[in-house]
mmCIF file of C-alpha atoms in Angstrom:
data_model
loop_
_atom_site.group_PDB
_atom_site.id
_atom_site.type_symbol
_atom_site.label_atom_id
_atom_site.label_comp_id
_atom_site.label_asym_id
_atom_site.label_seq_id
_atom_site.Cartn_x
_atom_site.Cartn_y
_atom_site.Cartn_z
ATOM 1 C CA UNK U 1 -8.521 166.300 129.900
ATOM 2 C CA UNK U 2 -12.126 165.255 130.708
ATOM 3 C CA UNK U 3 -13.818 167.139 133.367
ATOM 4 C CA UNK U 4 -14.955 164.912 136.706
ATOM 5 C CA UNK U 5 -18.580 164.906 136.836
ATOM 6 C CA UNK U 6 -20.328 166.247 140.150
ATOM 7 C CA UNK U 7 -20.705 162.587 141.791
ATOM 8 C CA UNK U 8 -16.885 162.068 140.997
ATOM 9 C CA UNK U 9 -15.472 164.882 142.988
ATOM 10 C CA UNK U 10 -17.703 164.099 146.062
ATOM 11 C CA UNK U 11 -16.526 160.329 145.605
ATOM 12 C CA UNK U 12 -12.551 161.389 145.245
ATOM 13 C CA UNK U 13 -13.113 164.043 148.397
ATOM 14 C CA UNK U 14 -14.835 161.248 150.713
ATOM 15 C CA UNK U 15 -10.919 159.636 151.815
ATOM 16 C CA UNK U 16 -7.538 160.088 150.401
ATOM 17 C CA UNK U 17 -6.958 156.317 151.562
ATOM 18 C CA UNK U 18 -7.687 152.685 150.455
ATOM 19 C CA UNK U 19 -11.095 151.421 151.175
ATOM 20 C CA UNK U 20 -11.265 147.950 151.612
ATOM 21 C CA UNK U 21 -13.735 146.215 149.963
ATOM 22 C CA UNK U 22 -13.135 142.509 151.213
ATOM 23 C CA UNK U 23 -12.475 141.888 154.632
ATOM 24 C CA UNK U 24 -9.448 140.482 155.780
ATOM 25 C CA UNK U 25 -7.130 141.980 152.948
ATOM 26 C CA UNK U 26 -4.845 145.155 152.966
ATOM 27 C CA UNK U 27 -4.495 147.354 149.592
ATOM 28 C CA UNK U 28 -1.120 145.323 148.760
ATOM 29 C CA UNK U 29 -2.713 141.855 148.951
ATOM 30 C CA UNK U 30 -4.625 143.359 145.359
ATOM 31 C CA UNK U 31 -3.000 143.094 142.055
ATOM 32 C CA UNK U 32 -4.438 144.430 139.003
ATOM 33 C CA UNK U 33 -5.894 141.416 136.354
ATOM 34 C CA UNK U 34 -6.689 142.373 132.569
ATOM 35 C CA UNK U 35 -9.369 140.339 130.902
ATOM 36 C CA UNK U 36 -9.786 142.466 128.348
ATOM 37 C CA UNK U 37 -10.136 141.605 124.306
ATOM 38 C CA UNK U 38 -6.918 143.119 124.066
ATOM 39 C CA UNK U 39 -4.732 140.460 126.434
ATOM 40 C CA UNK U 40 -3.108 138.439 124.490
ATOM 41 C CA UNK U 41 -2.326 135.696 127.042
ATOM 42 C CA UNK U 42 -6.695 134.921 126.847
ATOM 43 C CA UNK U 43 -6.041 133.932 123.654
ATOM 44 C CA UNK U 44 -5.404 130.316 124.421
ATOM 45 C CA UNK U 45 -7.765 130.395 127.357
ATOM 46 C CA UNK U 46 -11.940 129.987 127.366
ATOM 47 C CA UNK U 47 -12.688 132.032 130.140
ATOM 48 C CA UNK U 48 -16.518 132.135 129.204
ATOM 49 C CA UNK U 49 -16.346 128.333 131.273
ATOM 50 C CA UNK U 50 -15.391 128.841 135.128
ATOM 51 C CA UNK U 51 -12.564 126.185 135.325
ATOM 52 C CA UNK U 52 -10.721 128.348 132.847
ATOM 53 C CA UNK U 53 -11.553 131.630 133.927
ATOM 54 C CA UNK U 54 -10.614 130.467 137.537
ATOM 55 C CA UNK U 55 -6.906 129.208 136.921
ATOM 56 C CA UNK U 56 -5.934 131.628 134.614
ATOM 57 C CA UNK U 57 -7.280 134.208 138.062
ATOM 58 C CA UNK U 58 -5.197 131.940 140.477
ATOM 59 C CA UNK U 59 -1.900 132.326 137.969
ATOM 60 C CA UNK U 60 -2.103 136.141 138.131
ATOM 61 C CA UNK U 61 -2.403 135.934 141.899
ATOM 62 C CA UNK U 62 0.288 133.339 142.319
ATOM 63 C CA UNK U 63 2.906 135.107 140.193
ATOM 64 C CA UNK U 64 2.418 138.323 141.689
ATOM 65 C CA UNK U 65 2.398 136.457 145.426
ATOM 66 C CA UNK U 66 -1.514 138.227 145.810
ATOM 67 C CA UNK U 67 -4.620 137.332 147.509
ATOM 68 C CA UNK U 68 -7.058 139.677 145.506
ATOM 69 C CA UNK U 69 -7.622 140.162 141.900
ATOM 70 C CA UNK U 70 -9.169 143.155 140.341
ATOM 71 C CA UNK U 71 -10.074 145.553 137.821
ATOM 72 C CA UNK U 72 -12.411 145.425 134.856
ATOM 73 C CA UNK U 73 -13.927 148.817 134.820
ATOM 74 C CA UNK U 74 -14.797 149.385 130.946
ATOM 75 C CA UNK U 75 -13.308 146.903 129.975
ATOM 76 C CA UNK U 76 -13.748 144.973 126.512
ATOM 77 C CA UNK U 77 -14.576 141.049 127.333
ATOM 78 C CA UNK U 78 -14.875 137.858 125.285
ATOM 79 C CA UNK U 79 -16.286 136.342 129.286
ATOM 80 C CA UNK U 80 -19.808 137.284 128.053
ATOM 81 C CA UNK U 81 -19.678 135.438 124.481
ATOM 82 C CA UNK U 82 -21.983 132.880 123.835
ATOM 83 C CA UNK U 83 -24.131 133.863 127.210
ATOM 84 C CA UNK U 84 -27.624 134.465 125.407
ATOM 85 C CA UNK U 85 -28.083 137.114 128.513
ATOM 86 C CA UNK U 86 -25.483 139.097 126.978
ATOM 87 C CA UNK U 87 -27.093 139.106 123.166
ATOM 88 C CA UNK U 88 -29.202 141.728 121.456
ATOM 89 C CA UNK U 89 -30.790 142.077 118.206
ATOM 90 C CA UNK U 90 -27.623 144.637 116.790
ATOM 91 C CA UNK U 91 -24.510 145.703 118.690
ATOM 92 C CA UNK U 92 -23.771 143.176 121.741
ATOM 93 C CA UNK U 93 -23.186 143.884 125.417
ATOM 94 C CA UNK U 94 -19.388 143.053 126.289
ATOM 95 C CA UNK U 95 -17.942 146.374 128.311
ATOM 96 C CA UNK U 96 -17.658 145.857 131.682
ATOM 97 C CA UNK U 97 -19.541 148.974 133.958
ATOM 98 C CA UNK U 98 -18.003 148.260 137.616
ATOM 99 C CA UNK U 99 -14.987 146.987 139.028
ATOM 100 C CA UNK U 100 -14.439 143.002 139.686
ATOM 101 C CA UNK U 101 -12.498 141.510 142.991
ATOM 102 C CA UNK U 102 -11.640 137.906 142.724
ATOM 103 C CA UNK U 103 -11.245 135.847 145.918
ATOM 104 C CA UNK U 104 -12.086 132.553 147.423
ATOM 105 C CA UNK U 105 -16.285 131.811 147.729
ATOM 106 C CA UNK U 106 -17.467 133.149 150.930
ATOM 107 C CA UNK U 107 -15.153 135.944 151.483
ATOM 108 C CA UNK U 108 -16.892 138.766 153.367
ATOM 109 C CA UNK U 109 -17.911 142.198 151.911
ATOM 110 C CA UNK U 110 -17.077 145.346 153.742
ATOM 111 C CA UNK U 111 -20.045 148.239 153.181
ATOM 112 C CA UNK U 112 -17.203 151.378 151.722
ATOM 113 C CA UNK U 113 -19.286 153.776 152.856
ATOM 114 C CA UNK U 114 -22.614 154.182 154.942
ATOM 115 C CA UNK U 115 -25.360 153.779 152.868
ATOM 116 C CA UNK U 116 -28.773 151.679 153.519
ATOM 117 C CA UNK U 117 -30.834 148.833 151.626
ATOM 118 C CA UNK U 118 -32.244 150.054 148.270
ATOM 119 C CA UNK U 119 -33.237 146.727 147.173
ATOM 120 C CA UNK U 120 -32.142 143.276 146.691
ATOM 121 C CA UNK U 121 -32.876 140.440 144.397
ATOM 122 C CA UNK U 122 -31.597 136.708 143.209
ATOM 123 C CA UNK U 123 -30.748 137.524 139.720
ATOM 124 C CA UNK U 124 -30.490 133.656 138.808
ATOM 125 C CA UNK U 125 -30.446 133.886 135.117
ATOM 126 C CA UNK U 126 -27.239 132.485 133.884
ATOM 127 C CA UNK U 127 -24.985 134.557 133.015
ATOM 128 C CA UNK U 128 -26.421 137.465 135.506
ATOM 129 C CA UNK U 129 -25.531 139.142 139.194
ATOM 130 C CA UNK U 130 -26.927 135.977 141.074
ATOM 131 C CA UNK U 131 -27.422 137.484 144.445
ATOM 132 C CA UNK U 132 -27.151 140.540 144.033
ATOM 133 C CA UNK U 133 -27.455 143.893 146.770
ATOM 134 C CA UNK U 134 -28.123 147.727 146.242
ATOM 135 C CA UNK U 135 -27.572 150.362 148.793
ATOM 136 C CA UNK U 136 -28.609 153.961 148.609
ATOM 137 C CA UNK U 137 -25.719 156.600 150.226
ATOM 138 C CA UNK U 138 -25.979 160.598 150.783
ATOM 139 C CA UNK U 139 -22.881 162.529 150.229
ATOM 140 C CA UNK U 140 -22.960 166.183 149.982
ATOM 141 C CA UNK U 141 -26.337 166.247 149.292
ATOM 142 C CA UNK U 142 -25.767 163.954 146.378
ATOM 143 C CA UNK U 143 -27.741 160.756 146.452
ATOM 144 C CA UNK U 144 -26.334 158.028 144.542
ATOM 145 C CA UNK U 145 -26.010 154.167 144.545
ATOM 146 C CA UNK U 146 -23.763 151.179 144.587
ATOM 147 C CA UNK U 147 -23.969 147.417 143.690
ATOM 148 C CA UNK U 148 -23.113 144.313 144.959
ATOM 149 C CA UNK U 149 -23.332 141.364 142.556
ATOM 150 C CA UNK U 150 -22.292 137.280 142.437
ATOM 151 C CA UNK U 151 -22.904 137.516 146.447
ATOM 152 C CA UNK U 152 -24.038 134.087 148.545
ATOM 153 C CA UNK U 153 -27.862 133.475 149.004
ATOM 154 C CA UNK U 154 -27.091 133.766 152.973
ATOM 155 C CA UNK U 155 -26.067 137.448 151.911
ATOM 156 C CA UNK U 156 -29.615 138.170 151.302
ATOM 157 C CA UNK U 157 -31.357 136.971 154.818
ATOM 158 C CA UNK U 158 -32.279 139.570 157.328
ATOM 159 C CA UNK U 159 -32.090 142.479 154.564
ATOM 160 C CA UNK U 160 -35.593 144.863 154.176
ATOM 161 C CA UNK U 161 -35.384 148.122 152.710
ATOM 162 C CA UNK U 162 -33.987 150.545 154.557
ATOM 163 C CA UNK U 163 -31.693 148.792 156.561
ATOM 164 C CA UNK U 164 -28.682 150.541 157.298
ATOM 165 C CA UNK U 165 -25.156 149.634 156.668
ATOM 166 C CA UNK U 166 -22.189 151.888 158.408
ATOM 167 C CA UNK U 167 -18.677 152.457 156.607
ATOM 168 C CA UNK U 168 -16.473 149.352 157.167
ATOM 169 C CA UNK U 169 -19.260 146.993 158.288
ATOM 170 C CA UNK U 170 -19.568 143.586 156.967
ATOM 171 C CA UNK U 171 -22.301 143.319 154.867
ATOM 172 C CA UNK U 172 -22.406 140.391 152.588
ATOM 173 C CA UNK U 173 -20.133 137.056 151.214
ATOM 174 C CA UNK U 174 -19.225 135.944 147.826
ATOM 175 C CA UNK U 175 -20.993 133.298 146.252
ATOM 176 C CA UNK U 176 -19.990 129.762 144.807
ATOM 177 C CA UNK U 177 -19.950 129.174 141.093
ATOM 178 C CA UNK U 178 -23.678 127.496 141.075
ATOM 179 C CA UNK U 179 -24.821 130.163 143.071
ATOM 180 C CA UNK U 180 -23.490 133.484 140.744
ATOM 181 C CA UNK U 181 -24.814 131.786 138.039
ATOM 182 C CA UNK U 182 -21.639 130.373 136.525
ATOM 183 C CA UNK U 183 -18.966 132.764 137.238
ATOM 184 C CA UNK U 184 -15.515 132.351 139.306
ATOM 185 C CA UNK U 185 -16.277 134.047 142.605
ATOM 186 C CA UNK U 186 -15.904 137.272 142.474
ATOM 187 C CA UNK U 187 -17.739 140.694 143.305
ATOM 188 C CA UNK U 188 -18.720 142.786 140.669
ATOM 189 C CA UNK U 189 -18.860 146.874 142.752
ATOM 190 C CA UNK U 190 -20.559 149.124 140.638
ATOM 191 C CA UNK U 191 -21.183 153.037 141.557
ATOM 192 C CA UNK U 192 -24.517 154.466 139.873
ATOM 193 C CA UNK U 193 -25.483 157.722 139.687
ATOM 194 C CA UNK U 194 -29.441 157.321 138.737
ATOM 195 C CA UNK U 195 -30.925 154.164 139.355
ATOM 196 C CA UNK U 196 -34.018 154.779 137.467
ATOM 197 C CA UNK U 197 -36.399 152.242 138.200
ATOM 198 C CA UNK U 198 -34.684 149.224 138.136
ATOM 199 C CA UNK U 199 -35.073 147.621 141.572
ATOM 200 C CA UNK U 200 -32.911 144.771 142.786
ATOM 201 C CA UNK U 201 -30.824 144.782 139.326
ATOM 202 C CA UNK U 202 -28.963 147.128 136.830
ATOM 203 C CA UNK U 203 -27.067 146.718 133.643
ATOM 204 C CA UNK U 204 -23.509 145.990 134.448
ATOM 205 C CA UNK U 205 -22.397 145.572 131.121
ATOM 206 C CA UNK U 206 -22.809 148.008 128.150
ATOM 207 C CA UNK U 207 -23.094 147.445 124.234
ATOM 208 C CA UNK U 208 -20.727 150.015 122.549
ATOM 209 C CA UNK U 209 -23.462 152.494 121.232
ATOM 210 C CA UNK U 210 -24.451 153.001 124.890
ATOM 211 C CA UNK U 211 -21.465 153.409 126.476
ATOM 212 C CA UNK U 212 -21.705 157.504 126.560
ATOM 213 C CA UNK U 213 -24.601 156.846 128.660
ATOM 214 C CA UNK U 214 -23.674 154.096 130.775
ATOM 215 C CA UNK U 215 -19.954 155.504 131.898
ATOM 216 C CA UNK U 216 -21.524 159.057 132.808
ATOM 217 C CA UNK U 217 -24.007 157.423 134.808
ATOM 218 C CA UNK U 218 -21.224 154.242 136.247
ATOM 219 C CA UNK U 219 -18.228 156.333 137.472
ATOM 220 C CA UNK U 220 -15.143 154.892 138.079
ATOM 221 C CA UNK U 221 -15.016 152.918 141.175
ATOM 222 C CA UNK U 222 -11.309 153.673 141.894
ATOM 223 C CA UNK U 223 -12.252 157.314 142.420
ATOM 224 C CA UNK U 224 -13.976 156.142 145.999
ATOM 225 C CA UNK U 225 -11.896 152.780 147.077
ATOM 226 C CA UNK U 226 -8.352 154.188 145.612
ATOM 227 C CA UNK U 227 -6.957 150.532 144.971
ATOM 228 C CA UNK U 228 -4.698 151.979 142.646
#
């Protein structure tokens, strides 16, 4: 049984209760969406291109009468093959670090916990976050960060450093497929631990060999929103 790491049992302590995410949506609007190596319904599909990725999203939410897709957290994906962003001299980047929620372009973000503006930045290399938002939080003397990537360019006016963001507020929108640099809207929620000095932008996906790493450091987001 693996041990939960200090930032995990302040995350599963903060509520025993579903944390919305996206506005507008209660926990059973979500239903759970694999697109992992291992599905074998992908195998006819090309979701590296957006059209495909996009209906095969829509069929899962259809068939299970949803409004909210998610899941992804270390996940195995063929989405990042062929994306030169995604390519490295040896073992290549294709597990997932956060958790994805797929919804219709400008759905609103909901902050899941008070936290305030670490940075912010348009990653706009294909492939990447796109607009992408970090906030800084306190919990138990812990301080620790999350991320908010493929957001709309609109979700980045007014923000400074600093800025604070309380529990349940709306914070952000998700972005069209030109503007999250070629993805099916969605936003990727990612929980890290140490931020280093990356400002603006973090690895969201991990090659295998540094997935020890990358997992310690990128809990689980389930432990804080409790979608499951």
């Amino acid at each position: 049984m693996t041990i939960p790491t200090p930032l995990e049992r302040v995350l599963q302590k903060y509520s025993n209760d579903f944390i919305p995410i996206l506005d507008g949506f209660a926990k059973e609007h979500y239903t759970l969406l694999d697109l992992s190596t291992k599905n074998p319904a992908l195998g006819e599909i090309d979701i590296t291109q957006v059209e495909g990725c996009q209906k095969y999203v829509d069929g899962i939410v259809e068939r299970q009468n949803a409004k909210v897709a998610y899941g992804g957290y270390l996940e195995q994906r063929n989405l990042y093959s062929g994306n030169g962003h995604f390519a490295g001299a040896g073992d290549k980047r294709n597990i997932h670090l956060g958790m994805d929620f797929w919804a219709q372009a400008d759905t609103r973000v909901r902050v899941p916990l008070s936290g305030k503006v670490h940075s912010f930045k348009n990653n706009s290399t294909s492939g990447d976050y796109g607009p992408t938002i970090i906030l800084e939080h306190e919990l138990e003397g812990m301080v620790f960060h999350t991320l908010y990537g493929h957001l709309s360019v609109a979700s980045l006016n007014d923000l400074f450093v600093g800025k604070e963001f309380q529990a349940g507020s709306i914070m952000a929108s998700l972005g069209t497929p030109d503007i999250n640099v070629n993805y099916a809207p969605h936003l990727h929620f990612q929980i890290i631990d140490d931020m280093g000095s990356y400002y603006g932008d973090y690895p969201g996906v991990s090659t295998a060999n540094d997935l020890k790493y990358y997992a310690n450091n990128c809990p689980n987001p389930n432990f804080l929103l409790k979608v499951d």
